[in-house]
Short mmCIF file of C-alpha atoms in Angstrom, two decimals:
data_model
loop_
_atom_site.label_atom_id
_atom_site.label_comp_id
_atom_site.label_asym_id
_atom_site.label_seq_id
_atom_site.Cartn_x
_atom_site.Cartn_y
_atom_site.Cartn_z
CA UNK A 1 89.01 140.38 161.48
CA UNK A 2 87.42 138.67 158.39
CA UNK A 3 84.19 136.84 159.06
CA UNK A 4 85.62 134.14 157.01
CA UNK A 5 88.16 133.71 159.90
CA UNK A 6 85.49 132.84 162.34
CA UNK A 7 85.44 129.00 162.28
CA UNK A 8 81.68 128.97 162.99
CA UNK A 9 81.23 131.28 159.78
CA UNK A 10 83.00 128.78 157.58
CA UNK A 11 80.88 125.88 158.94
CA UNK A 12 77.55 127.64 158.35
CA UNK A 13 78.79 128.36 154.50
CA UNK A 14 80.33 125.06 154.26
CA UNK A 15 76.82 123.44 155.33
CA UNK A 16 75.49 125.19 152.00
CA UNK A 17 77.69 124.11 149.72
CA UNK A 18 77.52 120.83 147.34
CA UNK A 19 80.03 118.33 147.86
CA UNK A 20 82.32 119.41 144.62
CA UNK A 21 82.59 122.84 146.06
CA UNK A 22 83.58 121.74 149.69
CA UNK A 23 86.40 119.72 147.80
CA UNK A 24 87.67 122.83 146.45
CA UNK A 25 87.24 124.75 149.44
CA UNK A 26 89.20 122.03 151.61
CA UNK A 27 92.13 122.95 149.26
CA UNK A 28 92.08 126.71 150.07
CA UNK A 29 93.62 126.45 153.52
CA UNK A 30 94.00 124.58 156.76
CA UNK A 31 91.38 126.37 158.28
CA UNK A 32 88.84 125.72 155.12
CA UNK A 33 89.95 122.03 155.22
CA UNK A 34 88.93 121.84 158.90
CA UNK A 35 85.47 123.41 158.18
CA UNK A 36 84.93 121.00 154.91
CA UNK A 37 86.42 117.68 155.79
CA UNK A 38 83.62 116.92 158.52
CA UNK A 39 80.89 117.51 155.76
CA UNK A 40 82.91 115.85 152.98
CA UNK A 41 82.98 112.50 155.18
CA UNK A 42 79.51 112.80 156.72
CA UNK A 43 78.12 110.47 154.15
CA UNK A 44 80.61 108.16 152.42
CA UNK A 45 80.03 105.81 149.61
CA UNK A 46 82.86 103.61 148.89
CA UNK A 47 83.06 102.96 145.12
CA UNK A 48 85.48 103.39 142.26
CA UNK A 49 84.84 106.89 141.98
CA UNK A 50 84.57 108.01 145.63
CA UNK A 51 86.89 108.53 148.27
CA UNK A 52 90.05 105.98 148.73
CA UNK A 53 90.46 103.29 151.56
CA UNK A 54 93.09 105.23 153.06
CA UNK A 55 91.28 108.40 153.23
CA UNK A 56 88.27 107.20 154.62
CA UNK A 57 90.20 105.36 157.42
CA UNK A 58 91.64 108.92 158.34
CA UNK A 59 88.49 110.52 158.67
CA UNK A 60 86.19 107.71 159.90
CA UNK A 61 85.45 109.24 162.93
CA UNK A 62 83.24 111.86 160.95
CA UNK A 63 80.93 109.16 158.91
CA UNK A 64 77.46 108.92 159.72
CA UNK A 65 76.32 107.08 156.77
CA UNK A 66 78.56 104.46 154.99
CA UNK A 67 77.54 102.66 151.90
CA UNK A 68 79.50 100.07 149.66
CA UNK A 69 78.48 100.81 146.17
CA UNK A 70 77.10 97.50 144.83
CA UNK A 71 79.64 97.69 141.71
CA UNK A 72 82.33 98.07 144.13
CA UNK A 73 81.69 94.42 145.14
CA UNK A 74 82.41 93.26 141.75
CA UNK A 75 86.17 94.43 141.79
CA UNK A 76 86.87 94.13 145.67
CA UNK A 77 86.17 91.24 147.60
CA UNK A 78 84.62 91.67 151.15
CA UNK A 79 87.91 90.58 152.84
CA UNK A 80 89.82 94.00 151.26
CA UNK A 81 87.29 96.24 153.14
CA UNK A 82 86.07 94.38 156.26
CA UNK A 83 88.61 95.80 158.47
CA UNK A 84 87.97 99.24 157.86
CA UNK A 85 84.10 99.01 157.91
CA UNK A 86 84.58 97.09 161.46
CA UNK A 87 86.89 99.65 162.76
CA UNK A 88 84.26 102.37 161.94
CA UNK A 89 81.62 100.32 163.45
CA UNK A 90 83.51 100.00 166.65
CA UNK A 91 85.41 103.35 166.96
CA UNK A 92 83.06 105.72 165.21
CA UNK A 93 80.71 107.33 167.68
CA UNK A 94 78.49 109.21 164.79
CA UNK A 95 77.60 106.18 162.39
CA UNK A 96 73.94 105.79 162.13
CA UNK A 97 73.44 104.04 158.99
CA UNK A 98 75.36 101.21 157.41
CA UNK A 99 74.45 100.02 153.78
CA UNK A 100 76.35 96.88 152.34
CA UNK A 101 73.82 95.37 150.31
CA UNK A 102 75.44 93.65 147.25
CA UNK A 103 74.07 92.24 143.79
CA UNK A 104 71.99 89.51 144.19
CA UNK A 105 74.05 87.05 141.98
CA UNK A 106 77.30 88.60 142.50
CA UNK A 107 80.57 86.68 142.66
CA UNK A 108 80.40 84.47 145.78
CA UNK A 109 84.17 85.80 146.79
CA UNK A 110 82.82 89.15 146.77
CA UNK A 111 80.15 88.72 149.38
CA UNK A 112 80.14 88.89 153.33
CA UNK A 113 78.99 85.20 153.89
CA UNK A 114 79.05 83.62 157.08
CA UNK A 115 82.19 84.45 158.43
CA UNK A 116 82.08 88.24 157.54
CA UNK A 117 78.61 88.21 159.44
CA UNK A 118 80.36 86.86 162.56
CA UNK A 119 82.87 89.42 162.66
CA UNK A 120 80.24 92.32 161.95
CA UNK A 121 78.30 90.79 164.97
CA UNK A 122 81.23 91.02 167.46
CA UNK A 123 81.27 94.80 166.25
CA UNK A 124 77.73 95.02 166.71
CA UNK A 125 78.09 94.24 170.22
CA UNK A 126 80.09 97.11 171.35
CA UNK A 127 78.47 99.74 168.90
CA UNK A 128 76.06 102.18 170.41
CA UNK A 129 75.08 104.16 167.48
CA UNK A 130 73.94 102.28 164.36
CA UNK A 131 70.56 102.31 163.76
CA UNK A 132 70.04 100.83 160.26
CA UNK A 133 71.91 97.90 158.81
CA UNK A 134 71.46 96.66 155.31
CA UNK A 135 73.00 93.37 154.45
CA UNK A 136 70.67 92.16 151.70
CA UNK A 137 71.94 89.59 149.03
CA UNK A 138 75.13 88.81 151.20
CA UNK A 139 74.79 85.10 151.34
CA UNK A 140 75.45 85.02 155.28
CA UNK A 141 73.51 81.82 155.47
CA UNK A 142 72.19 80.09 158.95
CA UNK A 143 75.35 80.73 160.58
CA UNK A 144 75.64 84.42 159.84
CA UNK A 145 71.98 84.48 161.01
CA UNK A 146 73.03 82.69 164.38
CA UNK A 147 75.96 85.32 164.91
CA UNK A 148 73.65 88.40 164.40
CA UNK A 149 71.28 86.88 166.72
CA UNK A 150 73.75 87.27 169.49
CA UNK A 151 74.75 90.81 168.82
CA UNK A 152 70.69 91.60 168.73
CA UNK A 153 70.47 90.17 172.36
CA UNK A 154 73.06 92.89 173.40
CA UNK A 155 72.71 95.72 171.06
CA UNK A 156 70.24 98.50 171.90
CA UNK A 157 70.39 100.94 169.18
CA UNK A 158 69.54 99.27 165.90
CA UNK A 159 66.02 99.61 164.85
CA UNK A 160 66.27 98.56 160.88
CA UNK A 161 67.95 95.09 159.80
CA UNK A 162 67.67 94.04 156.07
CA UNK A 163 68.44 90.80 155.47
CA UNK A 164 66.74 90.18 152.22
CA UNK A 165 68.13 87.24 149.86
CA UNK A 166 70.61 86.11 152.35
CA UNK A 167 70.09 82.58 152.23
CA UNK A 168 69.11 82.07 155.49
CA UNK A 169 66.88 78.83 156.59
CA UNK A 170 64.70 78.09 159.14
CA UNK A 171 67.48 76.90 161.60
CA UNK A 172 69.04 80.70 161.10
CA UNK A 173 65.22 81.92 161.75
CA UNK A 174 65.08 80.19 164.95
CA UNK A 175 68.18 81.93 166.33
CA UNK A 176 66.93 85.21 165.11
CA UNK A 177 63.60 84.76 166.72
CA UNK A 178 65.11 83.93 170.07
CA UNK A 179 67.01 87.35 169.92
CA UNK A 180 63.80 89.18 168.86
CA UNK A 181 62.35 87.67 172.54
CA UNK A 182 64.37 89.90 174.43
CA UNK A 183 65.45 92.66 171.82
CA UNK A 184 63.30 95.86 172.50
CA UNK A 185 64.76 98.47 170.13
CA UNK A 186 64.54 96.68 166.51
CA UNK A 187 61.49 97.82 164.60
CA UNK A 188 61.90 96.80 160.84
CA UNK A 189 63.05 93.24 159.91
CA UNK A 190 63.18 92.21 156.26
CA UNK A 191 63.70 88.49 155.75
CA UNK A 192 62.28 88.51 152.29
CA UNK A 193 63.35 86.02 149.58
CA UNK A 194 64.97 83.57 152.08
CA UNK A 195 64.34 79.94 152.71
CA UNK A 196 61.51 80.11 155.46
CA UNK A 197 59.45 77.06 155.89
CA UNK A 198 56.46 76.10 158.67
CA UNK A 199 59.26 75.83 161.14
CA UNK A 200 60.84 79.20 160.78
CA UNK A 201 57.15 80.93 160.64
CA UNK A 202 56.62 78.90 163.95
CA UNK A 203 59.66 80.25 165.95
CA UNK A 204 58.64 83.90 164.55
CA UNK A 205 55.25 83.39 165.97
CA UNK A 206 56.39 82.62 169.13
CA UNK A 207 58.70 85.58 169.04
CA UNK A 208 55.77 87.90 168.07
CA UNK A 209 53.81 86.84 170.93
CA UNK A 210 56.61 88.35 173.29
CA UNK A 211 58.29 90.99 171.20
CA UNK A 212 56.89 94.31 171.87
CA UNK A 213 58.97 96.44 169.64
CA UNK A 214 58.73 95.19 165.79
CA UNK A 215 56.34 96.99 163.85
CA UNK A 216 57.47 96.06 160.10
CA UNK A 217 58.05 92.37 159.31
CA UNK A 218 58.79 91.28 155.72
CA UNK A 219 58.41 87.92 154.84
CA UNK A 220 57.60 88.22 151.09
CA UNK A 221 59.02 85.33 148.72
CA UNK A 222 59.80 82.50 151.46
CA UNK A 223 58.08 78.94 152.04
CA UNK A 224 56.10 79.52 154.88
CA UNK A 225 52.75 77.77 153.40
CA UNK A 226 49.45 77.93 154.95
CA UNK A 227 50.11 76.66 158.22
CA UNK A 228 52.91 78.88 158.48
CA UNK A 229 50.64 81.61 157.75
CA UNK A 230 48.27 80.49 160.13
CA UNK A 231 50.71 80.35 163.12
CA UNK A 232 51.90 83.93 161.94
CA UNK A 233 48.37 85.30 161.94
CA UNK A 234 47.43 83.67 165.26
CA UNK A 235 50.37 85.49 166.65
CA UNK A 236 48.93 88.61 165.89
CA UNK A 237 45.87 88.14 168.01
CA UNK A 238 48.25 88.63 171.17
CA UNK A 239 50.70 91.03 169.25
CA UNK A 240 49.93 94.57 169.91
CA UNK A 241 52.82 96.44 168.36
CA UNK A 242 53.01 95.00 164.66
CA UNK A 243 52.06 97.53 162.10
CA UNK A 244 52.83 96.00 158.62
CA UNK A 245 53.29 92.57 157.76
CA UNK A 246 54.34 90.89 154.33
CA UNK A 247 53.36 87.45 153.53
CA UNK A 248 53.12 87.53 149.90
CA UNK A 249 54.50 84.58 147.53
CA UNK A 250 54.27 82.24 150.40
CA UNK A 251 52.86 78.94 148.77
CA UNK A 252 49.74 79.41 151.25
CA UNK A 253 47.84 77.24 148.83
CA UNK A 254 45.14 76.31 151.65
CA UNK A 255 41.97 77.82 153.28
CA UNK A 256 43.10 80.28 155.63
CA UNK A 257 39.49 82.06 156.06
CA UNK A 258 38.84 81.47 159.72
CA UNK A 259 42.36 82.56 161.17
CA UNK A 260 41.87 85.87 159.11
CA UNK A 261 38.30 86.57 160.62
CA UNK A 262 39.45 86.02 163.92
CA UNK A 263 42.84 87.67 163.58
CA UNK A 264 41.59 90.74 161.81
CA UNK A 265 38.54 91.20 164.10
CA UNK A 266 40.73 90.85 167.27
CA UNK A 267 43.83 92.81 166.41
CA UNK A 268 43.89 96.59 166.67
CA UNK A 269 47.30 97.77 165.45
CA UNK A 270 47.93 96.20 161.94
CA UNK A 271 47.56 99.05 159.33
CA UNK A 272 48.85 97.10 156.18
CA UNK A 273 48.78 93.20 154.95
CA UNK A 274 49.91 91.90 151.75
CA UNK A 275 48.61 88.10 150.85
CA UNK A 276 49.68 89.09 147.29
CA UNK A 277 50.55 85.69 145.20
CA UNK A 278 49.19 83.39 147.59
CA UNK A 279 46.59 81.42 145.96
CA UNK A 280 43.91 83.49 147.88
CA UNK A 281 40.21 82.82 146.61
CA UNK A 282 36.76 83.78 147.21
CA UNK A 283 36.79 81.81 150.78
CA UNK A 284 39.70 84.03 152.00
CA UNK A 285 37.77 87.09 150.22
CA UNK A 286 34.56 86.60 152.17
CA UNK A 287 36.55 85.86 155.64
CA UNK A 288 38.35 89.09 154.59
CA UNK A 289 35.04 91.09 154.00
CA UNK A 290 33.44 89.89 157.40
CA UNK A 291 36.52 91.09 159.24
CA UNK A 292 36.79 94.45 157.38
CA UNK A 293 33.25 95.06 158.65
CA UNK A 294 34.42 95.23 162.26
CA UNK A 295 38.13 96.00 161.73
CA UNK A 296 38.91 99.76 162.53
CA UNK A 297 42.68 99.78 161.97
CA UNK A 298 43.79 97.96 158.55
CA UNK A 299 44.32 100.78 156.00
CA UNK A 300 46.41 98.80 153.38
CA UNK A 301 45.24 95.34 151.74
CA UNK A 302 47.03 93.92 149.03
CA UNK A 303 45.44 90.78 147.58
CA UNK A 304 46.81 91.09 144.12
CA UNK A 305 47.86 88.21 141.80
CA UNK A 306 45.20 85.76 143.28
CA UNK A 307 42.13 83.69 142.34
CA UNK A 308 39.42 86.22 143.29
CA UNK A 309 36.63 86.20 141.06
CA UNK A 310 33.29 88.22 140.93
CA UNK A 311 31.80 86.51 144.01
CA UNK A 312 34.90 87.56 145.88
CA UNK A 313 34.66 91.16 144.78
CA UNK A 314 31.14 91.32 145.43
CA UNK A 315 31.94 90.53 149.24
CA UNK A 316 34.55 92.85 149.56
CA UNK A 317 32.45 95.32 148.26
CA UNK A 318 30.00 94.62 150.94
CA UNK A 319 32.52 95.52 153.36
CA UNK A 320 33.47 98.55 151.63
CA UNK A 321 30.01 100.07 152.08
CA UNK A 322 30.61 99.64 155.90
CA UNK A 323 34.35 99.92 156.49
CA UNK A 324 36.18 103.35 157.38
CA UNK A 325 39.69 102.92 157.44
CA UNK A 326 40.72 101.28 154.47
CA UNK A 327 42.56 103.47 152.28
CA UNK A 328 44.33 101.20 149.76
CA UNK A 329 42.87 98.02 148.07
CA UNK A 330 45.10 96.05 145.68
CA UNK A 331 43.19 93.53 143.39
CA UNK A 332 45.37 93.37 140.47
CA UNK A 333 45.80 90.16 138.39
CA UNK A 334 42.73 88.48 139.45
CA UNK A 335 40.01 86.98 137.91
CA UNK A 336 37.08 90.09 138.40
CA UNK A 337 34.82 90.59 135.76
CA UNK A 338 32.17 93.16 134.94
CA UNK A 339 30.03 92.23 137.77
CA UNK A 340 32.47 92.21 140.40
CA UNK A 341 33.63 95.74 139.19
CA UNK A 342 29.87 96.74 139.10
CA UNK A 343 29.29 95.83 142.72
CA UNK A 344 32.87 97.21 143.73
CA UNK A 345 31.60 100.58 141.89
CA UNK A 346 28.40 100.70 144.00
CA UNK A 347 30.49 100.63 146.97
CA UNK A 348 32.67 103.43 145.77
CA UNK A 349 29.52 105.59 145.59
CA UNK A 350 28.95 105.31 149.56
CA UNK A 351 32.67 104.59 150.72
CA UNK A 352 34.40 107.83 151.99
CA UNK A 353 37.85 106.57 152.61
CA UNK A 354 39.21 104.54 150.17
CA UNK A 355 42.07 106.36 148.00
CA UNK A 356 43.75 103.96 146.04
CA UNK A 357 42.19 100.83 143.89
CA UNK A 358 43.98 98.70 141.86
CA UNK A 359 42.23 96.57 139.52
CA UNK A 360 44.84 96.03 136.71
CA UNK A 361 44.90 92.74 134.89
CA UNK A 362 41.35 91.75 135.60
CA UNK A 363 38.46 91.11 133.20
CA UNK A 364 36.86 94.71 133.72
CA UNK A 365 35.66 95.43 130.43
CA UNK A 366 33.47 98.14 128.62
CA UNK A 367 30.69 97.75 131.17
CA UNK A 368 32.77 97.65 134.14
CA UNK A 369 34.24 100.66 133.15
CA UNK A 370 31.13 102.17 132.61
CA UNK A 371 30.15 101.19 136.14
CA UNK A 372 33.30 102.92 137.49
CA UNK A 373 32.62 106.00 135.68
CA UNK A 374 29.32 106.46 137.46
CA UNK A 375 30.95 105.80 140.72
CA UNK A 376 33.69 108.60 140.17
CA UNK A 377 30.82 111.08 139.32
CA UNK A 378 29.85 110.51 142.98
CA UNK A 379 32.99 109.20 144.98
CA UNK A 380 34.90 112.39 146.22
CA UNK A 381 37.86 110.27 148.12
CA UNK A 382 39.66 107.73 145.46
CA UNK A 383 42.56 109.59 144.07
CA UNK A 384 44.09 106.45 142.32
CA UNK A 385 42.95 104.17 139.99
CA UNK A 386 44.57 101.59 138.18
CA UNK A 387 42.94 99.78 135.38
CA UNK A 388 45.91 98.63 132.89
CA UNK A 389 45.53 95.42 130.84
CA UNK A 390 41.69 94.53 131.27
CA UNK A 391 41.39 92.60 128.24
CA UNK A 392 39.51 89.23 127.15
CA UNK A 393 39.75 86.73 124.50
CA UNK A 394 42.82 87.94 123.16
CA UNK A 395 41.50 91.93 122.81
CA UNK A 396 38.39 91.15 121.14
CA UNK A 397 36.63 92.30 124.69
CA UNK A 398 38.28 95.02 126.49
CA UNK A 399 37.73 98.67 127.79
CA UNK A 400 38.66 99.93 124.44
CA UNK A 401 37.21 103.35 122.99
CA UNK A 402 33.79 102.79 124.79
CA UNK A 403 35.26 102.49 128.07
CA UNK A 404 37.37 105.26 127.49
CA UNK A 405 34.88 107.55 126.35
CA UNK A 406 32.56 106.47 129.55
CA UNK A 407 35.89 107.27 132.06
CA UNK A 408 36.37 110.63 130.12
CA UNK A 409 32.71 111.67 131.34
CA UNK A 410 33.80 110.95 134.82
CA UNK A 411 36.82 113.08 134.36
CA UNK A 412 34.80 115.73 133.78
CA UNK A 413 32.54 115.62 136.87
CA UNK A 414 35.42 114.19 139.20
CA UNK A 415 37.74 116.41 141.43
CA UNK A 416 39.59 114.08 143.47
CA UNK A 417 41.29 111.62 141.25
CA UNK A 418 44.97 112.48 140.91
CA UNK A 419 46.17 109.13 138.97
CA UNK A 420 44.49 106.82 136.25
CA UNK A 421 46.21 104.34 134.49
CA UNK A 422 44.82 102.86 131.21
CA UNK A 423 47.77 100.98 129.93
CA UNK A 424 47.23 98.12 127.44
CA UNK A 425 43.44 98.44 126.96
CA UNK A 426 43.30 98.69 123.45
CA UNK A 427 42.28 102.26 123.27
CA UNK A 428 42.51 104.23 119.76
CA UNK A 429 42.67 107.42 118.87
CA UNK A 430 38.84 107.87 119.65
CA UNK A 431 39.04 106.85 123.10
CA UNK A 432 42.07 108.81 123.69
CA UNK A 433 41.03 111.94 122.49
CA UNK A 434 37.51 111.53 124.57
CA UNK A 435 40.33 111.44 127.50
CA UNK A 436 42.51 114.20 126.71
CA UNK A 437 39.43 116.36 125.73
CA UNK A 438 37.94 115.95 129.54
CA UNK A 439 41.50 117.34 130.50
CA UNK A 440 40.59 120.66 129.45
CA UNK A 441 37.81 120.66 132.22
CA UNK A 442 39.49 118.25 134.73
CA UNK A 443 41.57 120.61 137.23
CA UNK A 444 42.72 117.70 139.44
CA UNK A 445 44.33 114.56 137.45
CA UNK A 446 47.96 114.67 137.67
CA UNK A 447 49.13 111.55 135.72
CA UNK A 448 47.53 109.80 133.03
CA UNK A 449 49.02 106.63 131.88
CA UNK A 450 47.70 105.72 128.23
CA UNK A 451 50.93 103.42 127.24
CA UNK A 452 50.91 100.38 125.16
CA UNK A 453 47.53 101.15 123.39
CA UNK A 454 46.62 101.87 119.58
CA UNK A 455 47.12 105.59 119.72
CA UNK A 456 48.06 107.11 116.60
CA UNK A 457 49.16 110.59 115.26
CA UNK A 458 45.50 111.88 115.22
CA UNK A 459 45.67 112.16 119.02
CA UNK A 460 48.99 114.80 118.89
CA UNK A 461 47.17 117.64 118.23
CA UNK A 462 44.15 117.26 120.51
CA UNK A 463 46.73 116.76 123.33
CA UNK A 464 48.70 119.69 122.64
CA UNK A 465 45.56 121.61 122.92
CA UNK A 466 44.29 120.08 125.96
CA UNK A 467 47.72 120.52 127.67
CA UNK A 468 47.56 124.10 126.83
CA UNK A 469 44.38 124.54 128.49
CA UNK A 470 45.26 122.32 131.46
CA UNK A 471 48.06 123.50 134.00
CA UNK A 472 47.72 120.37 136.54
CA UNK A 473 48.68 117.29 134.58
CA UNK A 474 52.57 116.56 135.19
CA UNK A 475 53.08 113.09 133.79
CA UNK A 476 51.44 111.74 130.45
CA UNK A 477 52.78 108.34 129.40
CA UNK A 478 52.03 107.52 125.85
CA UNK A 479 54.97 104.91 125.33
CA UNK A 480 54.69 102.12 122.78
CA UNK A 481 51.85 103.78 120.75
CA UNK A 482 52.10 104.77 117.37
CA UNK A 483 51.82 108.96 117.55
CA UNK A 484 55.24 109.42 115.57
CA UNK A 485 58.55 110.48 116.62
CA UNK A 486 57.54 114.43 115.80
CA UNK A 487 54.40 113.86 118.22
CA UNK A 488 56.31 112.52 121.05
CA UNK A 489 58.93 115.38 120.63
CA UNK A 490 55.92 117.98 120.48
CA UNK A 491 54.34 116.37 123.64
CA UNK A 492 57.58 115.64 125.72
CA UNK A 493 58.60 119.61 125.08
CA UNK A 494 55.51 120.59 127.13
CA UNK A 495 55.55 118.10 129.62
CA UNK A 496 59.26 118.80 130.67
CA UNK A 497 58.06 122.24 131.80
CA UNK A 498 55.74 120.75 134.16
CA UNK A 499 58.39 118.48 136.10
CA UNK A 500 59.02 119.83 139.46
#
């Protein structure tokens, strides 16, 4: 007997083949078709170039992953595929992931809408395998959310639900919140970019006090306001399962310093908190600082795009001298100048845990860069530093060449930094060459961004020589400079050999 006549052998071989070869094998014989078909239809993307509806219908019992390509919606209304999708959800015993995300502003007739969500919810009530459902941008509205909430009260397998940009208001959120009070399997819920106001936040807050399964809640770009943020943070004093909450872009615009202190001091599970673009100022920065001195779980804190200046940075720096759990701190697009950066730099000299620091779009100028350079000569844990676009007075004040030279000195001594971003800092050939020359000695940096500066052709030869001596840098961004096409090609040729 030929080994290829054994079904198990054919299955092993089929598992090793790319999809294009599986298609060819399925045409060889019935035996090969039987071995290839389950793999061909394990992961299905419905698109104008993918398998047809009829073949998907015939092989629906093999599907584990089903996605409707976004462009598919441009040509086919949801109603044209609804039946096959519902059929797969109801009868398939392998389906685990269903991705039905559409284009954010696609034609309304192509979206699922409330009625489609109602039909889908009925199918979810009997499905026992689906773990991930993505309905982003489908305009299911409040009635669709209400229908899904009924399914969530019964379904016991779904763990991830994406309802981003689905036109859900607080009435719909109240229904979903009621479901969360009894659902014990959903761990990730994305409600970003909807129309959730303070009433919706209150409903979610009540649910969080009871729910013991949800670990990741995304409320980015809603309208919960300061009161909404307060009640949600207040719920975290009781909730002991939520690990990540995204509250950015929510028009907080009022002091929430007291609830921040109380929550972060008492909560022992939250590891990631985002308050980006929430009009957070120095009051909140001081409150967070006080809490971070005793909090032992928060690992990622995003305070980007707020109103924090040197005073707030100073407060946060004091916390960094004590805190031993925070690994990522995002302070991009604030109002932090050299004094604030000096304070943060002093903290980096003693902090042993922070790995990522983002200070892009602040007012860290030459002196701030020097302070960071001195810190990097001592610090052994920071792996990523972003200083993009730190300019003032129309580029009259900036990190510039002097700041770049200071940082180049740090690169010669530092052995932990992996990513350094200095885009849009008015750095010329002088500063760029100093940084590039440091690469001959530095053996840890893998990514350097010098895009949008004033670097010319004079830097090309130094760059090539440095790259010949350096074997660790895999990404070098020199876009939007003036190094010339020949220089671009020469550097690109070297860098392409380093892409893994």
